[in-house]
Amino acid sequence: MNLNAEIAKWLDMKVATYFDKSNSESYASWRMMDDAYYKLPWDNPYDADGNPVYIDTNKKRPDTGGVWYSRNGWNSLHNAQYDYSKGGGLSMGIDMQLNFHITDWLTLQSSNRFSHSNSKWNLYEDPRTFHPEHLTGYLENSLDQSNSFGTTNILKAQHQWGAHSVNGMVGFEYGVWKSEYTVAGGTGMPAGVDALNATAVPYETSGYYVPGASWATFIQAGYDYGKRYFINATFRAEASSIFAPGKRVGYFPSVAASWLISNEEFMKGQDVVSFLKLRASYGITGNNNIPAYQYLATYALNAAYNNVTSAIPSRLSNPTLCWETANMAAVGIDLTFINRFDMSIDLYNTDNTGLLLDVPVAPSTGFQYVTRNAGTVRNQGIEFRFDAQVLKIKDVRWDIGFNIGFNKNRVISLPNHTPFPQGYNSTQMVMEGHDIYTWYMREWAGVDPDNGDPLWYVVDGNGDYVLDASGNKTTTNDYNATNPHAVGKATPLFQGGLNTQVSWKGLSLSINTCFTYGNKIYNATRESLDSDGAYPDFNQYSMENNKFGWQRWEAPGDVATHPRAVLYGNNLSNKVSSRYLEDGSFFRLKNITLGYDFCATLIPKKYMRKLRVYISADNIATATKFSGMDPEVSISTSGGNTAGMYVDQYPVARNIVGGIEIEF
């Protein structure tokens, strides 16, 4: 519900409330995706009557006594008859904004929000199904609850005299929240009974309670002269409970200036350029996007020693953990000419200092990593946008839009100039002078045409190629005789999009596309499914029907992309190397929408403002050299992910939707 009310001439109020209750059920677990990728095609999941068959602990089929050849000894189609994963929850909230009109140039705005949500999720694995880790069934119940309150209060002022105009604001923000989570599980229950008190053996009990708070105060002032010269300055102080005491407050100033050239006297009297503006800005912003309380040393109290609850260290402390800051400088230009073409160009340089990263520590500490402010990364780039009204004749109009952005990422400095792995995955290394998402692994050199062995380039401990007497790079078929080094990056050279729309009377057609170029994706799925015989009980990529020009070595003299197939592996050919680094460039036809508005031609607008029918299709086609299901992988390390890595990804869905829009 949305409610607007004028309580008095000097006070108006806006209130918005919402309530949402949802339920969902899904057994599309990781095992379903695992089956689609890894199960051998000759393992029939059905019996003679068409019913999903049970696979026992010895990978036998009780219906025929035959062997289930796939490595993973379960049939998810059988499990899905009894197992489930379902839950639901509710959320509610209220937003209230009060606007106090103190004078005609001074206002006070108070925005306040309260929200609450809770949910429950149940995972049930029936004892009639087979799960290697839960042979006697499993039930897990989890409860999640969160509350938050936030308030923002801003005093705004604006005044104009002659060609001068000033505006400003002073504000204060405060927020508090808490999140609670509890999960309990047990094993050993009668078939079909999904209650925790029916489980014979407790399996897991855990949870957390995380409170948090933040505040910020800020001041902003702006001035313009003659609607031609503009300057704006801001200062913000912000505190977050995520960081250590004494390190919680960050200070973030910024300044921006612009010149609206098209409003100058010398630009009048011409009809070529209708808008021209130069912009420049510099500012500092903060990042606190890490889990709460990483500065604390923590202990796990879920163990016992001599029947006494015991504490086990689970994380090192870092009392100096503080804000990551981004120092951002940019210049830009906006241009409109002939009233049909709009364009903008932006150049930027951003230095992120005090990066919040998981940094390795000495093994003697008993830990692998600790979250620290580590080093500086620089992003430099250019962004370009162009929109054009190509054609407008009577009832026909054709518009085109294009945007592209180039970005170069480089690590400027690290503590003690020492490289370290990116997160928990050693396939990427953070190194000075390189992209922060640099792939770091042995470099694939192809296949030996004489014997079909895999080959890697020989690299010394300094990351330099070892050359032979003729100055050529030497190769080896011994995986352990070489060293990893930088072999590419997960971030693209450029990204962008192209869209167009054509309309004639009530008929309209729009097409949207997107593209990415210059990044490398590590296809980790191929380590198992393109393994040259290392895993004979896994499904394998097809050599005969692939569209990438792959060829398997079969006889001396063959120039092939894939080594000789050997049962249980060919000299570790499927281990981590640039063999599985693929070009992540793609061009995607993202959406096509065809619609017709009857009110434009047939129905007078006095009866109906709009009656439009349409059909829309998403993800129509993708042009790419990438061998996986979808080249649009995440460039993020959140949640333990590796940026640019592809692992058993769910294929992108092609959606076709039809609809009707009516306005009175």
XYZ file of C-alpha atoms in Angstrom:
664
model
C 0.000 0.000 0.000
C 1.230 3.479 -0.892
C -0.223 6.500 0.849
C 0.518 10.203 0.278
C -1.000 12.791 2.574
C -0.695 16.539 3.111
C -1.011 16.823 6.871
C -0.453 20.580 6.867
C 0.797 23.224 4.469
C 4.227 22.796 5.996
C 4.169 18.978 6.304
C 3.442 16.114 3.947
C 3.854 12.401 4.503
C 4.478 9.366 2.311
C 3.941 5.870 3.662
C 4.617 2.590 1.872
C 4.007 -0.835 3.398
C 4.471 -4.310 2.041
C 3.807 -7.886 3.104
C 4.993 -10.939 1.247
C 4.452 -14.625 1.946
C 6.056 -17.209 -0.288
C 6.523 -20.954 -0.556
C 8.699 -22.919 -2.911
C 9.740 -26.493 -3.511
C 12.602 -27.768 -5.578
C 14.589 -30.943 -5.877
C 16.853 -29.443 -8.547
C 19.799 -30.136 -6.254
C 23.417 -30.314 -7.270
C 22.919 -34.051 -7.851
C 20.459 -33.367 -10.663
C 23.005 -31.128 -12.363
C 25.696 -33.696 -11.619
C 23.655 -36.360 -13.407
C 23.173 -34.168 -16.482
C 26.903 -33.576 -16.821
C 28.615 -36.694 -15.515
C 26.440 -39.796 -15.844
C 27.330 -42.221 -18.632
C 24.758 -42.261 -21.453
C 24.348 -46.051 -21.414
C 23.244 -46.126 -17.742
C 19.461 -46.374 -18.134
C 17.789 -44.802 -15.072
C 14.521 -46.721 -15.690
C 13.494 -50.334 -15.248
C 11.587 -52.414 -17.812
C 8.281 -50.887 -16.664
C 9.531 -47.306 -17.028
C 9.941 -46.660 -13.294
C 13.092 -44.978 -11.922
C 15.384 -47.703 -10.646
C 17.166 -47.825 -7.274
C 20.966 -48.095 -7.292
C 22.376 -49.793 -4.188
C 25.567 -49.100 -2.243
C 27.528 -51.529 -4.454
C 26.412 -49.713 -7.635
C 24.144 -52.607 -8.589
C 20.701 -52.533 -10.209
C 18.348 -54.736 -8.122
C 15.947 -55.028 -11.066
C 18.477 -56.698 -13.378
C 21.486 -57.406 -11.181
C 23.551 -55.396 -13.632
C 26.231 -52.845 -12.852
C 25.664 -49.074 -12.714
C 28.763 -47.920 -14.569
C 28.734 -44.215 -13.700
C 31.117 -43.268 -10.926
C 28.496 -41.569 -8.761
C 26.328 -44.420 -7.552
C 22.904 -42.888 -7.323
C 19.929 -42.289 -9.561
C 18.529 -38.837 -8.880
C 15.310 -39.640 -10.744
C 14.638 -42.395 -8.204
C 15.591 -40.160 -5.282
C 13.291 -37.363 -6.446
C 10.250 -39.623 -5.855
C 10.787 -39.443 -2.106
C 13.200 -36.614 -1.338
C 12.338 -32.959 -1.234
C 13.767 -29.558 -0.558
C 11.117 -26.998 0.281
C 10.347 -24.049 2.462
C 8.913 -20.608 2.674
C 8.769 -17.452 4.655
C 7.294 -14.057 5.079
C 8.642 -10.547 5.014
C 7.097 -7.236 5.866
C 8.181 -3.653 6.114
C 7.161 -0.052 6.296
C 8.706 3.080 4.818
C 7.671 6.469 6.113
C 8.916 9.791 4.788
C 8.125 13.146 6.389
C 8.823 16.387 4.519
C 8.864 19.567 6.625
C 8.638 22.716 4.481
C 10.193 25.176 6.911
C 10.480 28.038 4.405
C 10.333 28.307 0.634
C 14.086 27.622 0.545
C 14.563 25.250 3.522
C 13.155 21.735 4.000
C 13.747 18.839 6.355
C 13.245 15.319 5.034
C 13.104 12.304 7.342
C 13.053 8.830 5.743
C 12.596 5.787 7.983
C 12.351 2.097 7.245
C 11.667 -0.980 9.340
C 11.759 -4.477 7.886
C 11.358 -7.995 9.227
C 11.658 -11.380 7.574
C 11.725 -15.013 8.607
C 11.885 -18.249 6.700
C 12.054 -21.985 7.220
C 13.617 -24.536 4.921
C 13.395 -28.321 5.098
C 15.670 -30.818 3.354
C 14.566 -34.440 3.445
C 16.385 -37.514 2.107
C 14.312 -40.654 2.494
C 16.029 -43.880 3.677
C 14.584 -45.577 0.569
C 16.938 -43.459 -1.543
C 20.716 -43.652 -1.804
C 22.999 -40.855 -0.706
C 26.627 -41.812 -0.003
C 26.891 -39.495 3.007
C 23.462 -40.364 4.480
C 22.792 -44.083 4.134
C 19.917 -44.161 6.646
C 18.122 -41.024 5.528
C 18.553 -37.428 6.548
C 16.349 -34.549 7.691
C 17.462 -30.948 8.107
C 15.374 -28.045 9.368
C 16.701 -24.495 9.206
C 15.235 -21.242 10.517
C 16.320 -17.755 9.482
C 15.175 -14.444 10.923
C 16.315 -10.870 10.390
C 15.268 -7.382 11.446
C 16.528 -3.979 10.423
C 15.794 -0.331 11.087
C 17.254 2.668 9.315
C 16.695 6.394 9.351
C 18.009 9.160 7.106
C 17.432 12.801 8.006
C 18.419 15.581 5.603
C 18.134 19.328 5.960
C 18.041 20.853 2.454
C 18.497 24.495 1.486
C 18.311 26.251 -1.873
C 18.501 29.924 -2.784
C 18.854 31.895 -6.003
C 19.623 35.539 -6.721
C 20.316 36.869 -10.144
C 22.579 34.510 -12.075
C 23.717 32.821 -8.855
C 22.233 29.679 -7.347
C 23.350 27.792 -4.254
C 22.085 24.608 -2.694
C 23.216 22.379 0.113
C 22.270 19.701 2.559
C 23.316 18.328 5.922
C 22.331 14.806 6.821
C 22.583 12.016 9.338
C 21.955 8.308 8.851
C 21.685 5.502 11.355
C 20.992 1.821 10.882
C 20.823 -1.241 13.095
C 20.156 -4.854 12.174
C 20.428 -8.404 13.381
C 20.343 -11.790 11.723
C 19.739 -15.159 13.362
C 20.085 -18.623 11.880
C 19.541 -22.080 13.371
C 19.893 -25.450 11.684
C 19.389 -28.934 13.078
C 19.641 -32.274 11.351
C 19.408 -35.971 12.103
C 19.717 -39.360 10.437
C 18.055 -42.726 10.823
C 14.294 -42.464 10.492
C 11.463 -44.659 9.204
C 10.690 -44.280 5.537
C 8.310 -41.424 4.840
C 8.586 -39.888 8.322
C 9.985 -36.362 8.123
C 10.022 -35.149 11.721
C 13.192 -34.390 13.665
C 12.006 -36.306 16.719
C 11.841 -39.428 14.524
C 15.556 -39.336 13.745
C 17.680 -41.781 15.701
C 21.048 -40.022 15.491
C 21.711 -36.249 15.775
C 23.778 -35.195 12.791
C 24.231 -31.443 12.958
C 23.233 -28.537 15.163
C 24.586 -25.100 14.418
C 23.655 -21.496 13.958
C 24.668 -17.911 14.458
C 23.496 -14.566 15.761
C 24.981 -11.505 14.063
C 24.017 -7.966 15.116
C 25.332 -4.875 13.415
C 25.037 -1.110 13.227
C 26.249 1.820 11.176
C 25.973 5.586 11.094
C 26.951 8.324 8.701
C 26.908 12.077 8.638
C 27.434 14.165 5.539
C 27.371 17.673 4.149
C 26.972 18.728 0.531
C 27.135 22.138 -1.106
C 26.545 23.178 -4.716
C 26.843 26.394 -6.689
C 26.116 27.383 -10.261
C 26.463 30.631 -12.140
C 24.168 31.445 -15.011
C 23.287 27.762 -15.518
C 26.714 27.445 -17.140
C 29.287 26.817 -14.413
C 28.577 24.205 -11.742
C 30.514 22.959 -8.741
C 29.487 20.479 -6.074
C 31.391 19.300 -2.987
C 30.545 16.559 -0.489
C 32.067 15.277 2.712
C 30.865 12.061 4.343
C 31.930 10.329 7.539
C 30.692 6.771 7.906
C 31.107 4.140 10.607
C 30.460 0.397 10.451
C 30.500 -2.253 13.184
C 32.085 -4.638 10.675
C 35.500 -3.143 11.453
C 37.665 -3.127 14.538
C 37.180 -0.540 17.305
C 39.169 2.558 16.486
C 39.017 1.649 12.775
C 35.289 1.866 12.167
C 35.035 5.404 10.845
C 35.955 6.331 7.287
C 36.125 9.827 5.805
C 35.090 10.297 2.194
C 35.285 13.708 0.450
C 34.428 14.441 -3.172
C 34.218 17.386 -5.564
C 32.727 17.726 -9.064
C 32.638 20.558 -11.566
C 31.034 21.022 -14.982
C 30.730 23.592 -17.733
C 27.515 23.686 -19.777
C 29.035 25.139 -22.923
C 25.806 25.049 -24.903
C 24.375 27.753 -22.609
C 27.155 30.186 -23.489
C 26.333 33.246 -25.568
C 28.661 32.215 -28.382
C 26.692 28.947 -28.854
C 23.434 30.714 -29.613
C 22.196 31.260 -33.138
C 23.243 27.820 -34.403
C 21.167 24.654 -34.614
C 23.877 22.007 -34.899
C 24.861 21.514 -31.248
C 21.930 21.691 -28.840
C 23.725 20.364 -25.742
C 27.433 20.307 -24.836
C 28.785 19.757 -21.354
C 32.248 19.105 -19.905
C 32.526 17.295 -16.569
C 35.307 16.504 -14.072
C 35.212 14.908 -10.645
C 37.358 13.481 -7.883
C 36.237 11.619 -4.800
C 36.882 8.904 -2.262
C 34.395 6.153 -1.438
C 34.566 3.241 0.995
C 33.973 -0.491 0.744
C 32.989 -2.737 3.666
C 31.671 -5.673 1.641
C 33.008 -8.499 3.819
C 31.368 -10.787 6.391
C 30.840 -9.205 9.796
C 33.480 -9.151 12.523
C 36.411 -10.519 10.559
C 38.648 -8.505 12.885
C 37.830 -10.825 15.811
C 39.570 -14.035 16.802
C 36.800 -16.622 16.978
C 36.438 -20.027 18.560
C 34.207 -22.963 17.764
C 32.453 -24.387 20.824
C 31.056 -27.470 19.108
C 33.592 -29.968 20.446
C 34.130 -31.769 23.740
C 37.218 -32.944 25.598
C 36.862 -35.302 28.530
C 33.106 -34.609 28.478
C 33.694 -30.881 28.852
C 32.731 -28.333 26.190
C 35.899 -27.220 24.449
C 36.831 -24.206 22.377
C 38.764 -24.644 19.142
C 40.322 -21.576 17.457
C 38.632 -20.988 14.110
C 39.914 -17.569 12.999
C 42.828 -15.234 13.689
C 42.212 -11.683 14.815
C 43.127 -8.559 12.873
C 42.600 -5.480 15.077
C 43.776 -3.148 12.273
C 41.076 -4.156 9.769
C 39.483 -1.022 8.306
C 37.732 0.463 5.258
C 38.920 -0.248 1.752
C 38.947 3.070 -0.098
C 38.550 3.939 -3.771
C 40.165 7.173 -4.978
C 38.217 8.022 -8.122
C 39.009 10.657 -10.748
C 37.032 11.120 -13.962
C 36.472 13.523 -16.836
C 33.685 13.379 -19.377
C 31.786 15.106 -22.144
C 28.098 14.995 -23.118
C 27.016 16.068 -26.592
C 23.715 16.333 -28.470
C 23.737 17.493 -32.075
C 21.119 17.976 -34.792
C 18.618 17.024 -32.064
C 18.985 13.422 -33.196
C 22.320 12.178 -31.923
C 23.418 11.891 -28.283
C 26.817 10.756 -27.125
C 28.973 10.756 -24.021
C 32.601 9.852 -23.355
C 34.051 9.237 -19.892
C 37.669 8.638 -18.865
C 38.381 7.423 -15.354
C 41.129 6.322 -13.008
C 40.328 4.548 -9.749
C 42.894 3.465 -7.169
C 41.518 1.002 -4.618
C 43.749 1.036 -1.551
C 43.655 -1.176 1.510
C 41.989 -3.993 -0.443
C 39.910 -6.325 1.713
C 41.377 -9.714 0.784
C 42.006 -13.117 2.335
C 45.796 -13.201 2.646
C 47.778 -16.413 3.386
C 49.540 -16.654 6.733
C 52.360 -18.885 7.949
C 51.294 -22.532 8.441
C 52.766 -22.361 11.943
C 49.783 -20.227 12.972
C 47.463 -23.165 12.375
C 45.481 -21.178 9.801
C 45.593 -20.667 6.059
C 44.243 -17.140 5.657
C 43.322 -13.970 7.482
C 41.291 -11.031 6.145
C 43.533 -7.972 5.735
C 43.807 -4.615 4.020
C 46.333 -5.685 1.411
C 47.702 -3.580 -1.391
C 46.473 -1.217 -4.100
C 44.725 -1.943 -7.396
C 44.273 0.570 -10.226
C 41.423 0.553 -12.736
C 41.725 2.808 -15.772
C 39.270 2.954 -18.596
C 37.068 4.720 -21.063
C 33.324 4.433 -21.563
C 31.487 5.513 -24.693
C 27.747 5.828 -25.341
C 26.006 6.773 -28.582
C 22.259 7.036 -29.240
C 20.857 7.998 -32.617
C 17.462 8.696 -34.085
C 18.330 7.282 -37.486
C 14.976 7.810 -39.120
C 11.796 9.745 -38.358
C 9.404 10.135 -41.269
C 5.711 10.513 -40.492
C 4.746 7.335 -38.604
C 8.095 5.586 -39.022
C 10.862 5.886 -36.418
C 14.150 4.012 -36.093
C 16.456 4.417 -33.059
C 19.848 2.839 -32.352
C 21.842 2.768 -29.113
C 25.403 1.603 -28.596
C 27.692 1.516 -25.564
C 31.155 0.100 -24.919
C 33.565 0.222 -22.009
C 37.282 -0.547 -21.887
C 38.943 -1.230 -18.531
C 42.515 -2.055 -17.525
C 43.052 -3.530 -14.087
C 46.507 -3.649 -12.501
C 47.837 -4.443 -9.026
C 50.046 -1.498 -8.040
C 51.444 -2.611 -4.688
C 51.267 -5.486 -2.204
C 52.553 -5.844 1.377
C 56.256 -6.698 1.147
C 55.724 -6.984 -2.649
C 54.814 -10.640 -2.053
C 52.292 -12.347 -4.385
C 49.582 -14.518 -2.858
C 46.733 -16.722 -4.149
C 43.370 -15.119 -4.883
C 41.122 -16.342 -2.075
C 41.241 -20.082 -1.511
C 42.050 -21.041 -5.090
C 45.638 -21.234 -6.282
C 44.575 -21.029 -9.960
C 44.693 -17.241 -9.591
C 47.514 -15.176 -8.126
C 47.519 -11.569 -6.935
C 50.798 -10.132 -8.276
C 52.150 -6.625 -8.711
C 51.919 -5.420 -12.295
C 49.178 -7.904 -13.198
C 45.384 -7.960 -13.286
C 43.970 -8.856 -9.863
C 42.193 -11.846 -11.461
C 45.257 -13.280 -13.218
C 45.178 -16.975 -14.047
C 48.247 -18.694 -12.613
C 48.943 -22.250 -13.760
C 51.120 -24.423 -15.968
C 51.007 -23.456 -19.643
C 49.708 -25.999 -22.116
C 51.873 -26.518 -25.210
C 49.680 -28.985 -27.110
C 50.128 -32.603 -28.131
C 53.325 -34.387 -29.176
C 52.577 -35.519 -32.787
C 55.008 -38.446 -32.439
C 53.434 -40.260 -29.501
C 50.300 -38.331 -28.476
C 51.701 -37.225 -25.105
C 50.533 -33.996 -23.491
C 53.067 -31.167 -23.533
C 53.631 -28.154 -21.312
C 56.075 -25.283 -21.712
C 59.043 -25.480 -19.364
C 59.036 -22.467 -17.056
C 61.598 -21.844 -14.315
C 60.908 -20.761 -10.759
C 60.988 -17.084 -11.775
C 58.202 -17.539 -14.311
C 60.527 -17.310 -17.341
C 60.462 -19.701 -20.287
C 63.405 -22.091 -20.612
C 64.823 -21.795 -24.136
C 66.768 -24.307 -26.185
C 69.962 -23.608 -28.154
C 67.916 -22.139 -31.029
C 66.034 -19.778 -28.729
C 62.775 -21.734 -28.918
C 60.595 -22.493 -25.917
C 61.262 -25.984 -24.596
C 58.435 -28.370 -23.758
C 58.017 -31.400 -21.532
C 55.529 -34.240 -21.080
C 56.270 -34.288 -17.336
C 53.632 -32.174 -15.570
C 55.830 -31.762 -12.491
C 58.906 -30.667 -14.467
C 57.572 -27.148 -14.994
C 56.119 -24.330 -12.913
C 52.930 -22.257 -12.996
C 53.018 -18.664 -14.205
C 50.659 -15.926 -15.433
C 48.707 -17.178 -18.476
C 45.780 -14.764 -18.871
C 43.134 -12.891 -16.946
C 39.483 -13.345 -16.094
C 38.521 -9.707 -16.693
C 37.503 -8.719 -20.238
C 39.237 -6.133 -22.409
C 35.883 -4.522 -23.185
C 32.144 -5.013 -22.766
C 29.121 -3.351 -24.248
C 25.766 -3.566 -25.894
C 23.870 -2.677 -29.052
C 20.127 -2.091 -29.229
C 17.694 -0.869 -31.831
C 13.992 -0.123 -32.024
C 11.772 0.351 -35.065
C 8.174 1.556 -34.841
C 5.433 2.205 -37.393
C 2.128 3.511 -36.141
C 1.182 1.010 -33.384
C 3.683 -1.656 -34.375
C 7.084 -1.795 -32.662
C 10.104 -4.092 -32.772
C 13.036 -3.851 -30.378
C 16.279 -5.870 -30.357
C 18.854 -5.844 -27.548
C 22.283 -7.432 -27.657
C 25.343 -7.561 -25.401
C 28.962 -8.561 -25.918
C 32.186 -9.255 -24.027
C 35.681 -9.600 -25.439
C 39.162 -10.490 -24.231
C 38.649 -12.555 -21.059
C 39.690 -16.111 -20.263
C 37.347 -18.604 -18.618
C 38.724 -21.631 -16.797
C 36.421 -24.526 -17.675
C 36.950 -26.704 -14.597
C 34.241 -29.115 -15.774
C 36.595 -30.328 -18.517
C 39.072 -31.647 -15.940
C 36.643 -34.551 -15.511
C 34.694 -34.629 -18.776
C 37.642 -34.018 -21.114
C 40.215 -36.092 -19.250
C 41.727 -38.343 -21.976
C 40.587 -41.496 -20.155
C 41.507 -40.488 -16.602
C 37.890 -40.958 -15.502
C 36.360 -43.740 -17.620
C 33.275 -43.846 -15.391
C 32.398 -40.213 -16.201
C 30.662 -38.946 -19.305
C 33.070 -37.442 -21.852
C 33.066 -34.646 -24.417
C 32.437 -35.826 -27.969
C 35.323 -35.642 -30.431
C 33.149 -36.520 -33.435
C 30.333 -34.016 -33.009
C 32.018 -31.015 -31.409
C 31.980 -27.637 -33.164
C 35.380 -26.468 -31.932
C 37.660 -28.411 -34.275
C 38.863 -30.784 -31.569
C 40.717 -33.900 -32.714
C 42.055 -36.847 -30.728
C 45.599 -38.126 -31.403
C 45.439 -41.667 -32.787
C 48.595 -42.344 -34.808
C 52.146 -40.930 -35.167
C 52.146 -37.757 -37.212
C 48.647 -36.670 -36.144
C 48.404 -32.957 -35.417
C 45.729 -33.051 -32.709
C 44.217 -30.884 -30.015
C 43.722 -33.771 -27.570
C 46.336 -36.259 -26.320
C 46.204 -39.996 -26.772
C 43.428 -41.544 -24.693
C 44.849 -43.805 -21.973
C 42.847 -45.719 -19.398
C 43.144 -43.855 -16.067
C 45.031 -40.975 -17.621
C 47.855 -39.859 -19.872
C 50.706 -38.249 -17.888
C 48.356 -36.062 -15.807
C 47.057 -34.392 -18.974
C 43.806 -33.354 -17.238
C 45.411 -31.567 -14.311
C 45.113 -27.803 -13.883
C 46.763 -26.000 -16.788
C 45.964 -23.439 -19.465
C 44.625 -26.319 -21.561
C 41.240 -25.599 -20.016
C 41.526 -21.821 -20.308
C 39.106 -20.797 -23.038
C 38.240 -17.584 -24.837
C 35.283 -16.105 -22.960
C 34.336 -13.620 -25.700
C 30.717 -13.745 -26.825
C 27.985 -11.856 -28.619
C 24.462 -12.532 -27.355
C 21.105 -11.695 -28.849
C 19.606 -10.863 -25.482
C 16.022 -9.927 -26.277
C 13.590 -9.429 -29.155
C 10.198 -7.870 -28.460
C 7.424 -7.411 -31.005
C 4.345 -5.463 -29.952
C 1.272 -3.674 -31.249
C -0.645 -0.837 -29.544
C -4.247 -0.740 -30.775
C -4.755 2.719 -29.265
C -2.265 4.158 -31.738
C -4.511 3.363 -34.715
C -7.831 1.680 -33.883
C -9.076 2.641 -30.400
C -9.545 6.344 -29.487
C -7.476 7.317 -26.442
C -10.546 8.854 -24.775
C -11.775 5.305 -24.173
C -8.459 3.680 -23.342
C -4.948 5.107 -23.007
C -3.190 1.912 -24.009
C -4.013 -1.572 -25.266
C -0.804 -3.312 -26.263
C -0.164 -6.957 -27.021
C 3.376 -8.224 -27.311
C 5.589 -11.261 -27.531
C 9.100 -11.191 -26.094
C 11.956 -13.688 -26.301
C 15.097 -13.676 -24.131
C 18.505 -15.264 -24.791
C 17.790 -16.097 -28.400
C 21.289 -16.983 -29.566
C 24.925 -16.667 -28.489
C 27.993 -16.607 -30.708
C 31.047 -17.842 -28.802
C 34.054 -20.168 -28.954
C 33.506 -21.249 -25.346
C 32.698 -24.954 -25.000
C 30.557 -24.716 -21.861
C 26.854 -24.068 -21.454
C 27.147 -20.312 -20.938
C 30.120 -17.938 -21.376
C 28.551 -15.258 -19.170
C 30.355 -16.267 -15.960
C 30.633 -14.221 -12.785
C 33.620 -11.938 -12.166
C 33.293 -12.139 -8.397
C 35.077 -13.829 -5.511
C 32.190 -13.578 -3.042
C 31.098 -16.759 -1.314
C 34.384 -18.503 -2.045
C 33.904 -18.301 -5.821
C 36.802 -17.927 -8.233
C 36.272 -15.053 -10.668
C 35.880 -16.308 -14.230
C 35.695 -20.017 -13.363
C 33.085 -22.292 -14.929
C 31.986 -25.337 -12.915
C 28.918 -27.345 -13.985
C 26.989 -24.159 -14.671
C 23.261 -24.312 -15.280
C 22.521 -23.513 -18.928
C 21.032 -20.103 -19.660
C 17.283 -20.306 -20.232
C 15.604 -19.176 -23.432
C 12.326 -17.562 -22.406
C 9.361 -16.666 -24.610
C 6.662 -14.514 -23.029
C 3.440 -13.073 -24.388
C 1.446 -10.379 -22.666
C -1.202 -7.675 -22.735
C -0.812 -4.157 -21.300
C -3.944 -2.110 -20.587
C -4.129 1.461 -19.300
C -7.286 3.520 -18.737
